[in-house]
Tab-separated table of C-alpha atoms in Angstrom:
chain	number	residue	atom	x	y	z
R	1	MET	CA	54.159	-97.785	-8.067
R	2	ILE	CA	55.393	-95.592	-4.978
R	3	ARG	CA	58.942	-96.279	-5.865
R	4	ASN	CA	58.459	-95.167	-9.390
R	5	ALA	CA	56.697	-92.007	-8.093
R	6	VAL	CA	59.666	-91.188	-5.760
R	7	PHE	CA	62.166	-91.915	-8.480
R	8	ALA	CA	60.016	-89.349	-10.865
R	9	ALA	CA	59.922	-86.774	-8.066
R	10	GLY	CA	63.735	-87.144	-7.826
R	11	LEU	CA	64.290	-86.521	-11.460
R	12	ILE	CA	62.053	-83.453	-11.386
R	13	LEU	CA	63.952	-82.231	-8.310
R	14	LEU	CA	67.297	-83.046	-10.299
R	15	SER	CA	66.078	-81.277	-13.424
R	16	LEU	CA	65.259	-77.981	-11.380
R	17	GLN	CA	68.649	-77.969	-9.516
R	18	SER	CA	70.314	-78.349	-13.028
R	19	ALA	CA	68.360	-75.372	-14.361
R	20	TRP	CA	68.986	-73.251	-11.389
R	21	PRO	CA	72.056	-74.687	-9.666
R	22	ASN	CA	72.235	-71.748	-7.318
R	23	GLY	CA	68.745	-72.150	-6.139
R	24	GLU	CA	65.914	-69.467	-6.442
R	25	GLY	CA	66.242	-66.672	-3.859
R	26	GLU	CA	69.967	-67.306	-2.970
R	27	VAL	CA	70.627	-63.544	-4.468
R	28	VAL	CA	68.794	-60.443	-2.962
R	29	VAL	CA	68.790	-57.108	-4.651
R	30	SER	CA	67.573	-53.831	-3.297
R	31	ILE	CA	66.235	-51.792	-6.223
R	32	ALA	CA	65.066	-52.488	-9.602
R	33	PRO	CA	67.878	-51.129	-11.936
R	34	ILE	CA	70.496	-53.084	-10.048
R	35	HIS	CA	68.256	-56.291	-10.012
R	36	SER	CA	67.983	-56.030	-13.777
R	37	LEU	CA	71.726	-55.904	-14.065
R	38	VAL	CA	72.222	-58.910	-11.527
R	39	LYS	CA	69.462	-60.862	-13.306
R	40	GLU	CA	71.226	-60.382	-16.726
R	41	VAL	CA	74.633	-61.618	-15.378
R	42	MET	CA	72.950	-64.549	-13.602
R	43	GLY	CA	71.065	-65.543	-16.719
R	44	GLU	CA	69.539	-69.099	-16.105
R	45	SER	CA	71.601	-69.782	-13.389
R	46	GLY	CA	69.362	-68.171	-10.624
R	47	ASP	CA	66.425	-65.866	-10.089
R	48	PRO	CA	67.572	-63.044	-7.771
R	49	ILE	CA	64.878	-61.595	-5.399
R	50	LEU	CA	63.931	-57.893	-5.669
R	51	LEU	CA	63.020	-55.973	-2.606
R	52	LEU	CA	61.663	-52.664	-3.643
R	53	ARG	CA	58.714	-53.222	-5.985
R	54	GLY	CA	56.463	-50.719	-7.865
R	55	TYR	CA	56.405	-47.056	-6.541
R	56	ALA	CA	58.100	-48.002	-3.299
R	57	SER	CA	60.722	-45.491	-2.372
R	58	PRO	CA	64.092	-46.396	-0.739
R	59	HIS	CA	63.846	-43.193	1.296
R	60	SER	CA	60.912	-44.576	3.159
R	61	PHE	CA	60.592	-48.231	2.677
R	62	GLN	CA	60.335	-50.689	5.235
R	63	LEU	CA	61.145	-54.376	5.166
R	64	LYS	CA	58.442	-56.871	5.591
R	65	PRO	CA	59.215	-60.013	7.769
R	66	SER	CA	58.997	-62.353	4.671
R	67	GLN	CA	61.846	-60.334	3.031
R	68	LEU	CA	63.884	-60.440	6.023
R	69	ARG	CA	63.621	-64.032	6.141
R	70	LYS	CA	64.616	-64.254	2.459
R	71	MET	CA	67.655	-62.139	3.374
R	72	HIS	CA	68.830	-64.441	6.297
R	73	SER	CA	68.504	-67.258	4.029
R	74	ALA	CA	70.337	-65.861	0.914
R	75	ARG	CA	73.890	-65.941	0.027
R	76	ALA	CA	74.372	-62.223	-0.978
R	77	VAL	CA	72.563	-59.022	-0.772
R	78	PHE	CA	73.349	-56.493	-3.615
R	79	TYR	CA	72.709	-52.800	-2.809
R	80	VAL	CA	73.941	-49.234	-3.610
R	81	SER	CA	75.000	-47.878	-0.199
R	82	LYS	CA	73.791	-47.597	3.283
R	83	SER	CA	73.084	-43.921	2.947
R	84	PHE	CA	70.795	-44.710	-0.069
R	85	GLU	CA	68.949	-47.801	1.244
R	86	THR	CA	68.766	-46.676	4.732
R	87	PHE	CA	66.096	-49.419	5.516
R	88	LEU	CA	68.885	-51.951	5.292
R	89	ILE	CA	71.137	-50.701	8.182
R	90	ARG	CA	69.462	-52.481	11.008
R	91	SER	CA	68.555	-55.650	9.055
R	92	PHE	CA	72.275	-55.925	8.256
R	93	ASN	CA	73.415	-56.258	12.018
R	94	GLY	CA	71.201	-59.099	12.403
R	95	LEU	CA	72.155	-60.998	9.206
R	96	PRO	CA	74.390	-64.170	9.353
R	97	SER	CA	78.041	-63.585	8.600
R	98	SER	CA	77.506	-66.018	5.794
R	99	VAL	CA	75.611	-63.600	4.018
R	100	ALA	CA	77.756	-61.450	1.499
R	101	LYS	CA	76.631	-57.601	1.921
R	102	ILE	CA	77.852	-56.098	-1.287
R	103	SER	CA	77.706	-52.143	-1.676
R	104	LEU	CA	77.989	-51.311	-5.350
R	105	MET	CA	79.041	-47.761	-4.506
R	106	ASP	CA	82.164	-49.199	-3.090
R	107	ALA	CA	83.164	-50.904	-6.399
R	108	SER	CA	86.567	-49.946	-7.601
R	109	ASN	CA	86.409	-47.164	-10.284
R	110	ILE	CA	82.939	-46.083	-9.669
R	111	GLU	CA	82.685	-42.361	-10.139
R	112	ILE	CA	80.993	-40.881	-7.165
R	113	ARG	CA	79.755	-37.130	-7.164
R	114	PRO	CA	78.475	-34.950	-4.246
R	115	TYR	CA	75.176	-33.688	-4.026
R	116	ARG	CA	75.048	-30.160	-5.247
R	117	GLU	CA	74.338	-27.406	-2.843
R	118	GLY	CA	71.220	-25.350	-2.741
R	119	GLY	CA	68.174	-25.694	-5.053
R	120	ALA	CA	69.185	-23.291	-7.702
R	121	TRP	CA	72.475	-24.104	-9.155
R	122	ALA	CA	74.859	-21.924	-11.223
R	123	VAL	CA	75.153	-22.957	-15.000
R	124	HIS	CA	78.689	-24.113	-14.613
R	125	GLU	CA	78.493	-25.104	-10.920
R	126	GLU	CA	78.865	-28.779	-11.834
R	127	GLU	CA	82.645	-27.825	-12.937
R	128	ALA	CA	83.343	-26.590	-9.436
R	129	HIS	CA	82.389	-29.930	-7.993
R	130	HIS	CA	84.967	-32.592	-8.237
R	131	HIS	CA	84.128	-36.243	-8.603
R	132	GLU	CA	86.076	-38.976	-7.217
R	133	THR	CA	86.927	-42.660	-7.626
R	134	LEU	CA	86.670	-44.457	-4.237
R	135	GLU	CA	88.427	-47.829	-3.463
R	136	GLY	CA	88.085	-50.001	-0.364
R	137	ARG	CA	85.644	-47.689	1.446
R	138	ASP	CA	83.101	-49.127	3.749
R	139	ASP	CA	80.411	-46.830	3.577
R	140	HIS	CA	79.568	-43.288	1.995
R	141	ALA	CA	78.734	-39.993	3.584
R	142	PHE	CA	75.221	-38.631	3.085
R	143	ASP	CA	76.265	-35.850	0.822
R	144	ASP	CA	77.465	-38.431	-1.666
R	145	ASP	CA	75.047	-38.909	-4.501
R	146	PRO	CA	74.075	-42.563	-4.569
R	147	HIS	CA	72.254	-42.454	-7.934
R	148	ILE	CA	75.449	-44.131	-9.498
R	149	TRP	CA	73.484	-46.440	-12.043
R	150	LEU	CA	72.264	-43.535	-14.078
R	151	ASP	CA	75.768	-43.028	-15.716
R	152	PRO	CA	76.372	-45.853	-18.240
R	153	GLU	CA	80.142	-45.904	-17.557
R	154	ASN	CA	79.274	-46.595	-13.819
R	155	ALA	CA	76.747	-49.318	-15.081
R	156	VAL	CA	79.326	-51.005	-16.872
R	157	THR	CA	81.509	-50.923	-13.772
R	158	ILE	CA	78.719	-52.206	-11.724
R	159	VAL	CA	78.177	-55.071	-14.236
R	160	ARG	CA	81.709	-56.187	-13.820
R	161	GLN	CA	81.599	-55.970	-10.080
R	162	ILE	CA	78.532	-58.006	-10.070
R	163	GLU	CA	80.177	-60.588	-12.407
R	164	GLY	CA	83.179	-60.902	-9.873
R	165	GLU	CA	81.190	-61.020	-6.709
R	166	LEU	CA	78.940	-63.923	-8.140
R	167	GLY	CA	81.878	-65.797	-9.494
R	168	LYS	CA	83.416	-65.796	-5.941
R	169	LEU	CA	79.976	-67.164	-4.466
R	170	PHE	CA	79.262	-69.551	-7.243
R	171	PRO	CA	82.499	-70.502	-9.018
R	172	GLU	CA	80.768	-73.415	-10.901
R	173	ASN	CA	78.922	-70.485	-12.889
R	174	LYS	CA	81.861	-68.355	-13.444
R	175	ALA	CA	82.273	-68.819	-17.075
R	176	LEU	CA	78.404	-68.152	-17.730
R	177	TYR	CA	78.519	-64.993	-15.833
R	178	GLY	CA	81.678	-63.927	-17.870
R	179	ALA	CA	79.847	-64.378	-20.942
R	180	ASN	CA	76.573	-62.983	-19.866
R	181	ALA	CA	78.369	-59.680	-18.477
R	182	LYS	CA	80.265	-59.288	-21.759
R	183	THR	CA	76.968	-59.464	-23.651
R	184	LEU	CA	75.403	-56.895	-21.170
R	185	VAL	CA	78.300	-54.417	-21.392
R	186	ALA	CA	77.947	-54.348	-24.994
R	187	LYS	CA	74.253	-53.658	-24.793
R	188	ILE	CA	74.879	-50.837	-22.357
R	189	GLN	CA	77.680	-49.172	-24.687
R	190	SER	CA	75.279	-49.388	-27.638
R	191	MET	CA	72.560	-48.013	-25.890
R	192	ASP	CA	74.790	-45.115	-24.618
R	193	LYS	CA	75.487	-44.316	-28.353
R	194	ARG	CA	71.795	-44.336	-29.170
R	195	LEU	CA	70.956	-41.820	-26.276
R	196	THR	CA	73.840	-39.561	-26.846
R	197	GLU	CA	72.323	-39.027	-30.485
R	198	LYS	CA	68.841	-38.736	-29.214
R	199	LEU	CA	69.603	-36.003	-26.601
R	200	ALA	CA	71.755	-33.925	-28.808
R	201	PRO	CA	69.041	-31.466	-29.802
R	202	VAL	CA	68.252	-30.689	-26.148
R	203	LEU	CA	71.546	-30.150	-24.625
R	204	THR	CA	71.269	-26.366	-24.155
R	205	MET	CA	67.692	-26.515	-22.901
R	206	PRO	CA	67.460	-25.647	-19.165
R	207	PHE	CA	65.025	-27.649	-16.713
R	208	VAL	CA	64.370	-28.256	-13.116
R	209	VAL	CA	64.086	-31.329	-11.403
R	210	PHE	CA	61.892	-32.740	-8.224
R	211	HIS	CA	65.003	-33.768	-6.337
R	212	ASP	CA	68.771	-34.071	-7.106
R	213	SER	CA	68.956	-37.498	-8.228
R	214	TYR	CA	69.872	-37.137	-12.156
R	215	GLN	CA	73.120	-35.508	-12.225
R	216	TYR	CA	75.129	-38.795	-13.260
R	217	PHE	CA	72.906	-38.916	-16.100
R	218	GLU	CA	73.063	-35.048	-16.763
R	219	LYS	CA	76.960	-34.825	-16.502
R	220	HIS	CA	77.413	-37.968	-18.743
R	221	TYR	CA	75.328	-36.605	-21.746
R	222	GLY	CA	75.823	-32.985	-21.141
R	223	LEU	CA	72.459	-31.824	-20.238
R	224	ARG	CA	71.649	-28.559	-18.350
R	225	ALA	CA	69.783	-28.945	-15.264
R	226	VAL	CA	69.525	-25.691	-13.445
R	227	GLY	CA	68.115	-26.545	-9.977
R	228	SER	CA	65.914	-29.051	-7.998
R	229	ILE	CA	62.989	-28.462	-5.774
R	230	LEU	CA	64.367	-30.858	-2.988
R	231	LEU	CA	67.764	-31.962	-2.211
R	232	GLU	CA	66.458	-34.850	0.127
R	233	PRO	CA	62.968	-36.197	-0.344
R	234	LYS	CA	62.377	-36.633	3.328
R	235	SER	CA	62.634	-32.869	3.968
R	236	SER	CA	60.224	-30.185	2.653
R	237	PRO	CA	61.502	-27.172	0.981
R	238	SER	CA	61.422	-23.770	2.641
R	239	ILE	CA	59.262	-20.903	1.258
R	240	ALA	CA	62.767	-19.174	0.386
R	241	ARG	CA	63.858	-22.293	-1.594
R	242	LEU	CA	60.418	-22.276	-3.491
R	243	GLN	CA	60.956	-18.728	-4.349
R	244	GLU	CA	64.561	-19.273	-5.325
R	245	ILE	CA	63.446	-22.054	-7.789
R	246	ARG	CA	60.813	-19.628	-9.159
R	247	ALA	CA	63.348	-17.160	-9.724
R	248	LYS	CA	65.742	-19.503	-11.521
R	249	ILE	CA	62.945	-20.700	-13.757
R	250	LYS	CA	62.234	-17.065	-14.726
R	251	GLU	CA	66.008	-16.289	-15.096
R	252	THR	CA	66.904	-19.195	-17.280
R	253	LYS	CA	63.861	-19.516	-19.168
R	254	ALA	CA	63.647	-23.106	-18.018
R	255	LYS	CA	61.613	-25.240	-20.410
R	256	CYS	CA	60.447	-28.070	-18.163
R	257	ILE	CA	60.053	-29.089	-14.510
R	258	PHE	CA	60.096	-32.807	-13.806
R	259	ARG	CA	58.086	-34.473	-11.091
R	260	GLU	CA	58.600	-38.151	-9.829
R	261	PRO	CA	55.820	-40.845	-9.584
R	262	GLN	CA	56.908	-41.685	-6.091
R	263	PHE	CA	55.953	-38.445	-4.761
R	264	SER	CA	53.091	-35.881	-4.845
R	265	ASP	CA	53.226	-33.461	-7.616
R	266	LYS	CA	51.888	-30.488	-5.205
R	267	LEU	CA	55.499	-29.129	-4.883
R	268	VAL	CA	56.026	-29.105	-8.720
R	269	ARG	CA	52.822	-27.264	-9.081
R	270	THR	CA	53.663	-24.816	-6.417
R	271	ALA	CA	57.137	-24.201	-7.845
R	272	SER	CA	55.891	-23.604	-11.314
R	273	GLU	CA	52.953	-21.184	-10.216
R	274	GLY	CA	53.022	-18.000	-12.381
R	275	SER	CA	55.268	-19.466	-15.180
R	276	THR	CA	54.588	-21.327	-18.354
R	277	ILE	CA	57.040	-23.898	-17.718
R	278	LYS	CA	56.111	-27.499	-19.058
R	279	SER	CA	55.627	-30.511	-16.770
R	280	GLY	CA	57.382	-33.865	-17.428
R	281	LEU	CA	57.922	-37.114	-15.486
R	282	LEU	CA	61.358	-38.721	-14.621
R	283	ASP	CA	61.670	-41.914	-12.696
R	284	PRO	CA	65.228	-42.987	-11.590
R	285	LEU	CA	63.774	-46.465	-10.640
R	286	GLY	CA	61.957	-47.615	-13.570
R	287	SER	CA	58.837	-48.354	-11.450
R	288	ASP	CA	56.567	-48.712	-14.436
R	289	LEU	CA	58.703	-50.953	-16.447
R	290	PRO	CA	58.794	-54.834	-16.424
R	291	GLN	CA	61.149	-56.206	-13.676
R	292	GLY	CA	64.186	-58.102	-14.626
R	293	VAL	CA	65.970	-58.455	-18.014
R	294	GLY	CA	65.796	-55.498	-19.813
R	295	LEU	CA	64.595	-52.918	-17.174
R	296	TYR	CA	67.935	-51.086	-16.897
R	297	ILE	CA	67.995	-50.282	-20.654
R	298	GLY	CA	64.431	-49.551	-20.756
R	299	LEU	CA	64.925	-47.025	-17.883
R	300	MET	CA	67.691	-45.203	-19.442
R	301	GLU	CA	65.786	-44.991	-22.673
R	302	THR	CA	62.672	-43.882	-20.795
R	303	LEU	CA	64.495	-40.946	-19.222
R	304	ALA	CA	65.858	-39.940	-22.573
R	305	ASP	CA	62.608	-40.093	-24.213
R	306	ALA	CA	60.976	-37.965	-21.348
R	307	MET	CA	63.628	-35.398	-21.572
R	308	VAL	CA	63.488	-34.976	-25.278
R	309	SER	CA	59.424	-34.967	-25.325
R	310	CYS	CA	59.367	-32.290	-22.622
R	311	LEU	CA	62.242	-30.054	-23.775
R	312	LYS	CA	62.313	-30.268	-27.635
């Protein structure tokens, strides 16, 4: 009887290993949008671990000891850049050399945009800023905008980078990753067409954002942001900056000011005092959405819906 029980346990273990040949937790991902893309490429071959959940902000997050242990036992950590997930910098120094640390901002053909200067932007200021494609760069300056996933073309590049990196780590699943990546790219491109049509009626409508984290989305679809209350969420705006934003709202007749769920709406209320501007909600991380498969598409559609709802 004991021998039969052991044999049965062995069969169960073997079936689990067949279902997840890479093992659960061998891939760790920093934020939910990237985790969603990794999960869709991996499919049934594994279950990547997400570090930031719910309304946690990468600007103030601190790793738990349990998360550090998971990173130490992982084969790979996918993240955007050390300038974005600053909480990873120290932990990376202590990770074994066997753990692949994959910065998606360093992927070939990713478009990188610098942060815009000041709080109130000229209507055509974006044309004065160049965007660049960086290859083989180890890290990015803190004046590079890391919200790269909000451009669907960048998302496609990220998917292909994930496919390649996973294929090197787990060559036995390379064909599966290729098929899943192809399906996901098609879904992103289909979503892009839908959002282009959905956003068409509000392209000329001026709006203000909480902090400068949406320009990849704005530039891709041709939207008209005219300013941000903050450049960097860790710093508070000066009185002069708030006055500048109020003047910009009045000058441009901005239709909406967008807050973010990770932060208090006090600054949004202060900036909009004395105006009739509407308030909306944008979240670049998809904090309210179910994690995993479908979150990235849902995030982009939620952003478009929020903009249309507030601006139209």
